[in-house]
Amino acid sequence: MTDSQDHAEIAKFEAMAAEWWDPAGKFKPLHMMNPVRLGYVTDQIAAEFGRDLKSPRPFEGLRLLDIGCGGGLLSEPMARLGADVVGADAAPRNIKVASLHAAEVGLDIDYRNDTAEALLAQGESFDAVLAMEIVEHVADPAGFVQSCHDLLRPGGVLVMSTLNRNLRSYAAAIIGAEWVMRWLPKGTHEWSRFITPDELAQMMTQAGLHVADRRGMVFNPISWGWSLSERDLSVNYAMTGIRRAQEG
């Protein structure tokens, strides 16, 4: 079994763990992006499972894994929407922060210091897997996508987001976010590890997933906000894969 852990990448996020819930701290970009990526995730899951997002707990009865959960910025709203959430992260300090925050707000989330491969070895399975802003930090992206597929039940949904690899993404995510705006510590991202939409789609297809959707997540410096785009996947983007109900 492939081990997708990259210990140097884990150490970067361990060093920032205490700031996960500070909207003005080192994770400010994620806090700003979170409403848009949450909207994308919920729309994709609701569409696949025929759930009404206007109902109080639309994801009741669905088991969901948030892999690379960090401090729980997505795990918590998914739990509020009724999902049975497992949040997993390879960085122990992230799990401590996430567990403490969930307890403070009264949410029951099963947080674990585990990898996708470890959960697979434990025989875990899920209706939906979220792998947001993590695939560019693992040692073996294709192996990681395969593990995410294998963790899904037939008909299950994998939602991923990452950064495209081109000059515009280098300018926006590294020069802009790390050097100019100083939203993130220098060295948080390595441009060479960014993954193009075509590359990620190929990984999903090879893993046995049907690529159902892809959208850009675009930052507007005038409105100072994020939005989804069907055309502009040049920097941040999300992609949805479905594990086929019948395989083989």
mmCIF file of C-alpha atoms in Angstrom:
data_model
loop_
_atom_site.group_PDB
_atom_site.id
_atom_site.type_symbol
_atom_site.label_atom_id
_atom_site.label_comp_id
_atom_site.label_asym_id
_atom_site.label_seq_id
_atom_site.Cartn_x
_atom_site.Cartn_y
_atom_site.Cartn_z
ATOM 1 C CA MET A 1 0.000 0.000 0.000
ATOM 2 C CA THR A 2 1.268 3.467 -0.903
ATOM 3 C CA ASP A 3 2.180 5.830 1.951
ATOM 4 C CA SER A 4 1.231 9.328 0.804
ATOM 5 C CA GLN A 5 2.652 11.130 3.836
ATOM 6 C CA ASP A 6 5.227 13.863 3.265
ATOM 7 C CA HIS A 7 6.652 14.577 6.707
ATOM 8 C CA ALA A 8 8.149 17.943 5.726
ATOM 9 C CA GLU A 9 4.720 19.122 4.531
ATOM 10 C CA ILE A 10 3.050 17.847 7.717
ATOM 11 C CA ALA A 11 5.576 19.795 9.803
ATOM 12 C CA LYS A 12 4.683 23.051 8.005
ATOM 13 C CA PHE A 13 1.054 22.809 9.056
ATOM 14 C CA GLU A 14 1.858 21.557 12.554
ATOM 15 C CA ALA A 15 3.777 24.796 13.086
ATOM 16 C CA MET A 16 0.652 26.823 12.234
ATOM 17 C CA ALA A 17 -1.902 24.608 13.997
ATOM 18 C CA ALA A 18 -2.811 27.018 16.794
ATOM 19 C CA GLU A 19 -4.047 29.584 14.252
ATOM 20 C CA TRP A 20 -6.647 27.437 12.466
ATOM 21 C CA TRP A 21 -9.631 29.310 13.917
ATOM 22 C CA ASP A 22 -8.159 32.816 13.707
ATOM 23 C CA PRO A 23 -9.799 34.435 10.629
ATOM 24 C CA ALA A 24 -7.018 37.042 10.552
ATOM 25 C CA GLY A 25 -4.180 34.547 11.083
ATOM 26 C CA LYS A 26 -2.113 32.326 8.821
ATOM 27 C CA PHE A 27 -5.226 30.532 7.526
ATOM 28 C CA LYS A 28 -6.984 33.748 6.499
ATOM 29 C CA PRO A 29 -7.157 32.636 2.822
ATOM 30 C CA LEU A 30 -9.049 29.462 3.800
ATOM 31 C CA HIS A 31 -11.482 31.410 5.976
ATOM 32 C CA MET A 32 -12.140 33.751 3.056
ATOM 33 C CA MET A 33 -12.576 30.863 0.614
ATOM 34 C CA ASN A 34 -14.537 28.609 2.952
ATOM 35 C CA PRO A 35 -18.105 29.763 2.107
ATOM 36 C CA VAL A 36 -17.493 29.173 -1.618
ATOM 37 C CA ARG A 37 -15.847 25.770 -1.235
ATOM 38 C CA LEU A 38 -18.503 24.721 1.304
ATOM 39 C CA GLY A 39 -21.197 25.697 -1.186
ATOM 40 C CA TYR A 40 -19.529 23.630 -3.883
ATOM 41 C CA VAL A 41 -19.155 20.597 -1.621
ATOM 42 C CA THR A 42 -22.747 20.672 -0.392
ATOM 43 C CA ASP A 43 -24.151 21.150 -3.909
ATOM 44 C CA GLN A 44 -22.185 18.167 -5.240
ATOM 45 C CA ILE A 45 -23.150 15.822 -2.399
ATOM 46 C CA ALA A 46 -26.795 16.921 -2.436
ATOM 47 C CA ALA A 47 -27.021 16.361 -6.196
ATOM 48 C CA GLU A 48 -25.574 12.841 -6.012
ATOM 49 C CA PHE A 49 -27.701 11.698 -3.070
ATOM 50 C CA GLY A 50 -30.865 13.621 -3.905
ATOM 51 C CA ARG A 51 -30.843 15.735 -0.730
ATOM 52 C CA ASP A 52 -32.687 19.017 -0.177
ATOM 53 C CA LEU A 53 -30.259 21.621 1.145
ATOM 54 C CA LYS A 54 -33.179 23.673 2.477
ATOM 55 C CA SER A 55 -34.006 20.972 5.019
ATOM 56 C CA PRO A 56 -32.527 21.331 8.544
ATOM 57 C CA ARG A 57 -30.129 18.341 8.336
ATOM 58 C CA PRO A 58 -29.929 17.360 4.663
ATOM 59 C CA PHE A 59 -27.007 14.964 5.067
ATOM 60 C CA GLU A 60 -28.532 12.882 7.856
ATOM 61 C CA GLY A 61 -27.543 9.242 7.384
ATOM 62 C CA LEU A 62 -24.457 9.969 5.255
ATOM 63 C CA ARG A 63 -21.009 9.047 6.534
ATOM 64 C CA LEU A 64 -18.362 11.562 5.459
ATOM 65 C CA LEU A 65 -14.572 11.692 5.673
ATOM 66 C CA ASP A 66 -12.744 15.027 5.703
ATOM 67 C CA ILE A 67 -9.180 13.909 4.960
ATOM 68 C CA GLY A 68 -6.543 16.527 5.736
ATOM 69 C CA CYS A 69 -9.157 18.201 7.919
ATOM 70 C CA GLY A 70 -6.780 20.669 9.564
ATOM 71 C CA GLY A 71 -8.600 22.508 12.328
ATOM 72 C CA GLY A 72 -12.040 21.409 11.128
ATOM 73 C CA LEU A 73 -13.142 24.350 8.975
ATOM 74 C CA LEU A 74 -15.177 21.998 6.762
ATOM 75 C CA SER A 75 -15.790 19.158 9.222
ATOM 76 C CA GLU A 76 -17.843 21.383 11.520
ATOM 77 C CA PRO A 77 -20.359 22.710 8.957
ATOM 78 C CA MET A 78 -20.764 19.221 7.480
ATOM 79 C CA ALA A 79 -21.589 17.889 10.955
ATOM 80 C CA ARG A 80 -24.123 20.696 11.422
ATOM 81 C CA LEU A 81 -25.754 19.582 8.163
ATOM 82 C CA GLY A 82 -26.327 16.155 9.680
ATOM 83 C CA ALA A 83 -23.439 14.084 8.298
ATOM 84 C CA ASP A 84 -21.639 11.548 10.477
ATOM 85 C CA VAL A 85 -18.181 13.105 10.130
ATOM 86 C CA VAL A 86 -14.738 11.578 10.522
ATOM 87 C CA GLY A 87 -12.010 14.227 10.344
ATOM 88 C CA ALA A 88 -8.514 12.850 9.748
ATOM 89 C CA ASP A 89 -5.165 14.599 9.580
ATOM 90 C CA ALA A 90 -1.564 13.387 9.637
ATOM 91 C CA ALA A 91 -0.539 16.279 11.924
ATOM 92 C CA PRO A 92 -1.309 15.495 15.599
ATOM 93 C CA ARG A 93 -1.536 19.158 16.614
ATOM 94 C CA ASN A 94 -4.211 19.814 14.001
ATOM 95 C CA ILE A 95 -6.349 17.046 15.505
ATOM 96 C CA LYS A 96 -5.921 18.478 19.004
ATOM 97 C CA VAL A 97 -7.023 21.921 17.845
ATOM 98 C CA ALA A 98 -9.964 20.524 15.859
ATOM 99 C CA SER A 99 -11.150 18.323 18.741
ATOM 100 C CA LEU A 100 -10.994 21.175 21.232
ATOM 101 C CA HIS A 101 -12.904 23.548 18.972
ATOM 102 C CA ALA A 102 -15.617 20.970 18.218
ATOM 103 C CA ALA A 103 -16.075 20.366 21.941
ATOM 104 C CA GLU A 104 -16.321 24.113 22.571
ATOM 105 C CA VAL A 105 -19.156 24.494 20.039
ATOM 106 C CA GLY A 106 -20.918 21.278 21.025
ATOM 107 C CA LEU A 107 -20.311 19.179 17.904
ATOM 108 C CA ASP A 108 -19.714 15.423 17.909
ATOM 109 C CA ILE A 109 -16.984 14.811 15.307
ATOM 110 C CA ASP A 110 -14.751 11.747 15.200
ATOM 111 C CA TYR A 111 -11.294 13.298 14.800
ATOM 112 C CA ARG A 112 -8.361 10.987 14.160
ATOM 113 C CA ASN A 113 -4.615 11.399 13.678
ATOM 114 C CA ASP A 114 -4.641 9.123 10.627
ATOM 115 C CA THR A 115 -3.896 9.006 6.900
ATOM 116 C CA ALA A 116 -6.182 7.841 4.097
ATOM 117 C CA GLU A 117 -4.104 4.680 3.802
ATOM 118 C CA ALA A 118 -4.401 3.944 7.532
ATOM 119 C CA LEU A 119 -8.191 4.358 7.421
ATOM 120 C CA LEU A 120 -8.321 2.020 4.443
ATOM 121 C CA ALA A 121 -6.294 -0.579 6.333
ATOM 122 C CA GLN A 122 -8.819 -0.273 9.179
ATOM 123 C CA GLY A 123 -11.624 -1.228 6.788
ATOM 124 C CA GLU A 124 -13.353 2.168 6.874
ATOM 125 C CA SER A 125 -15.810 3.236 4.170
ATOM 126 C CA PHE A 126 -17.733 6.430 3.450
ATOM 127 C CA ASP A 127 -20.519 7.887 1.334
ATOM 128 C CA ALA A 128 -18.448 11.023 0.691
ATOM 129 C CA VAL A 129 -14.774 11.954 0.982
ATOM 130 C CA LEU A 130 -13.520 15.547 1.051
ATOM 131 C CA ALA A 131 -9.850 16.089 0.159
ATOM 132 C CA MET A 132 -9.537 19.853 0.040
ATOM 133 C CA GLU A 133 -6.171 21.591 -0.421
ATOM 134 C CA ILE A 134 -4.269 18.421 0.435
ATOM 135 C CA VAL A 135 -3.307 16.562 -2.758
ATOM 136 C CA GLU A 136 -0.560 19.110 -3.556
ATOM 137 C CA HIS A 137 1.050 18.315 -0.186
ATOM 138 C CA VAL A 138 1.212 14.498 -0.360
ATOM 139 C CA ALA A 139 4.178 12.456 -1.546
ATOM 140 C CA ASP A 140 2.235 10.359 -4.074
ATOM 141 C CA PRO A 141 -0.800 12.240 -5.459
ATOM 142 C CA ALA A 142 -2.012 9.397 -7.721
ATOM 143 C CA GLY A 143 -1.726 6.883 -4.885
ATOM 144 C CA PHE A 144 -3.606 9.262 -2.591
ATOM 145 C CA VAL A 145 -6.463 9.634 -5.103
ATOM 146 C CA GLN A 146 -6.608 5.840 -5.390
ATOM 147 C CA SER A 147 -6.884 5.542 -1.595
ATOM 148 C CA CYS A 148 -9.702 8.109 -1.575
ATOM 149 C CA HIS A 149 -11.539 6.073 -4.232
ATOM 150 C CA ASP A 150 -11.065 2.876 -2.248
ATOM 151 C CA LEU A 151 -12.511 4.535 0.879
ATOM 152 C CA LEU A 152 -15.741 5.323 -0.979
ATOM 153 C CA ARG A 153 -18.768 3.071 -1.017
ATOM 154 C CA PRO A 154 -20.162 2.347 -4.521
ATOM 155 C CA GLY A 155 -21.912 5.490 -5.738
ATOM 156 C CA GLY A 156 -19.920 7.603 -3.287
ATOM 157 C CA VAL A 157 -18.643 11.130 -3.932
ATOM 158 C CA LEU A 158 -15.058 12.414 -3.813
ATOM 159 C CA VAL A 159 -14.656 16.200 -3.769
ATOM 160 C CA MET A 160 -11.135 17.582 -4.133
ATOM 161 C CA SER A 161 -9.655 21.044 -4.481
ATOM 162 C CA THR A 162 -6.120 22.118 -5.270
ATOM 163 C CA LEU A 163 -4.024 24.609 -7.249
ATOM 164 C CA ASN A 164 -3.393 24.608 -10.982
ATOM 165 C CA ARG A 165 0.233 24.701 -12.191
ATOM 166 C CA ASN A 166 0.919 27.637 -14.510
ATOM 167 C CA LEU A 167 2.456 31.103 -14.385
ATOM 168 C CA ARG A 168 -0.772 32.696 -13.168
ATOM 169 C CA SER A 169 -1.013 30.335 -10.194
ATOM 170 C CA TYR A 170 2.626 31.032 -9.325
ATOM 171 C CA ALA A 171 1.924 34.753 -9.386
ATOM 172 C CA ALA A 172 -1.288 34.461 -7.345
ATOM 173 C CA ALA A 173 -0.583 31.706 -4.830
ATOM 174 C CA ILE A 174 3.103 32.256 -4.150
ATOM 175 C CA ILE A 175 4.118 35.799 -5.127
ATOM 176 C CA GLY A 176 0.727 37.293 -4.223
ATOM 177 C CA ALA A 177 -0.441 35.258 -1.211
ATOM 178 C CA GLU A 178 2.957 34.517 0.365
ATOM 179 C CA TRP A 179 5.247 37.390 -0.627
ATOM 180 C CA VAL A 180 3.036 40.444 -1.214
ATOM 181 C CA MET A 181 -0.119 39.965 0.887
ATOM 182 C CA ARG A 182 1.696 37.768 3.424
ATOM 183 C CA TRP A 183 -1.480 35.756 3.954
ATOM 184 C CA LEU A 184 0.647 32.616 4.277
ATOM 185 C CA PRO A 185 4.222 31.991 5.487
ATOM 186 C CA LYS A 186 6.778 31.860 2.686
ATOM 187 C CA GLY A 187 7.313 28.282 1.552
ATOM 188 C CA THR A 188 3.793 27.082 2.378
ATOM 189 C CA HIS A 189 3.345 26.026 -1.245
ATOM 190 C CA GLU A 190 5.745 24.576 -3.798
ATOM 191 C CA TRP A 191 4.687 25.514 -7.314
ATOM 192 C CA SER A 192 6.228 22.372 -8.808
ATOM 193 C CA ARG A 193 3.785 20.280 -6.773
ATOM 194 C CA PHE A 194 0.678 22.025 -8.101
ATOM 195 C CA ILE A 195 -1.556 19.801 -10.254
ATOM 196 C CA THR A 196 -3.354 20.778 -13.457
ATOM 197 C CA PRO A 197 -7.071 19.939 -13.830
ATOM 198 C CA ASP A 198 -6.273 17.494 -16.620
ATOM 199 C CA GLU A 199 -3.706 15.728 -14.442
ATOM 200 C CA LEU A 200 -6.137 15.428 -11.531
ATOM 201 C CA ALA A 201 -8.921 14.223 -13.842
ATOM 202 C CA GLN A 202 -6.570 11.565 -15.206
ATOM 203 C CA MET A 203 -5.705 10.446 -11.663
ATOM 204 C CA MET A 204 -9.397 10.183 -10.815
ATOM 205 C CA THR A 205 -10.178 8.237 -13.977
ATOM 206 C CA GLN A 206 -7.271 5.846 -13.449
ATOM 207 C CA ALA A 207 -8.451 5.277 -9.879
ATOM 208 C CA GLY A 208 -11.875 4.222 -11.171
ATOM 209 C CA LEU A 209 -13.820 7.444 -10.631
ATOM 210 C CA HIS A 210 -16.177 9.187 -13.041
ATOM 211 C CA VAL A 211 -15.277 12.897 -13.197
ATOM 212 C CA ALA A 212 -18.657 14.564 -12.710
ATOM 213 C CA ASP A 213 -17.734 18.230 -12.329
ATOM 214 C CA ARG A 214 -14.887 20.728 -12.231
ATOM 215 C CA ARG A 215 -15.060 24.404 -11.229
ATOM 216 C CA GLY A 216 -12.665 27.227 -10.662
ATOM 217 C CA MET A 217 -12.620 29.128 -7.388
ATOM 218 C CA VAL A 218 -11.788 32.705 -8.334
ATOM 219 C CA PHE A 219 -10.713 35.584 -6.105
ATOM 220 C CA ASN A 220 -11.907 39.059 -7.104
ATOM 221 C CA PRO A 221 -9.588 41.767 -5.713
ATOM 222 C CA ILE A 222 -12.222 44.455 -6.348
ATOM 223 C CA SER A 223 -15.069 42.831 -4.399
ATOM 224 C CA TRP A 224 -12.475 41.138 -2.152
ATOM 225 C CA GLY A 225 -14.352 37.874 -2.339
ATOM 226 C CA TRP A 226 -14.433 34.413 -3.903
ATOM 227 C CA SER A 227 -16.820 32.914 -6.447
ATOM 228 C CA LEU A 228 -17.184 29.741 -8.511
ATOM 229 C CA SER A 229 -16.441 29.755 -12.233
ATOM 230 C CA GLU A 230 -17.179 27.172 -14.916
ATOM 231 C CA ARG A 231 -14.452 28.608 -17.164
ATOM 232 C CA ASP A 232 -11.630 29.967 -15.018
ATOM 233 C CA LEU A 233 -9.697 27.091 -13.442
ATOM 234 C CA SER A 234 -6.377 28.888 -13.797
ATOM 235 C CA VAL A 235 -5.488 29.109 -10.086
ATOM 236 C CA ASN A 236 -7.726 27.419 -7.497
ATOM 237 C CA TYR A 237 -10.180 24.758 -8.616
ATOM 238 C CA ALA A 238 -12.382 21.944 -7.299
ATOM 239 C CA MET A 239 -13.281 18.628 -8.890
ATOM 240 C CA THR A 240 -15.845 15.934 -8.127
ATOM 241 C CA GLY A 241 -15.457 12.233 -8.844
ATOM 242 C CA ILE A 242 -18.078 9.513 -8.387
ATOM 243 C CA ARG A 243 -17.231 5.914 -7.579
ATOM 244 C CA ARG A 244 -19.264 3.848 -9.978
ATOM 245 C CA ALA A 245 -22.077 1.848 -8.422
ATOM 246 C CA GLN A 246 -21.128 -1.101 -10.648
ATOM 247 C CA GLU A 247 -17.424 -1.686 -11.224
ATOM 248 C CA GLY A 248 -15.571 -4.104 -13.388
#
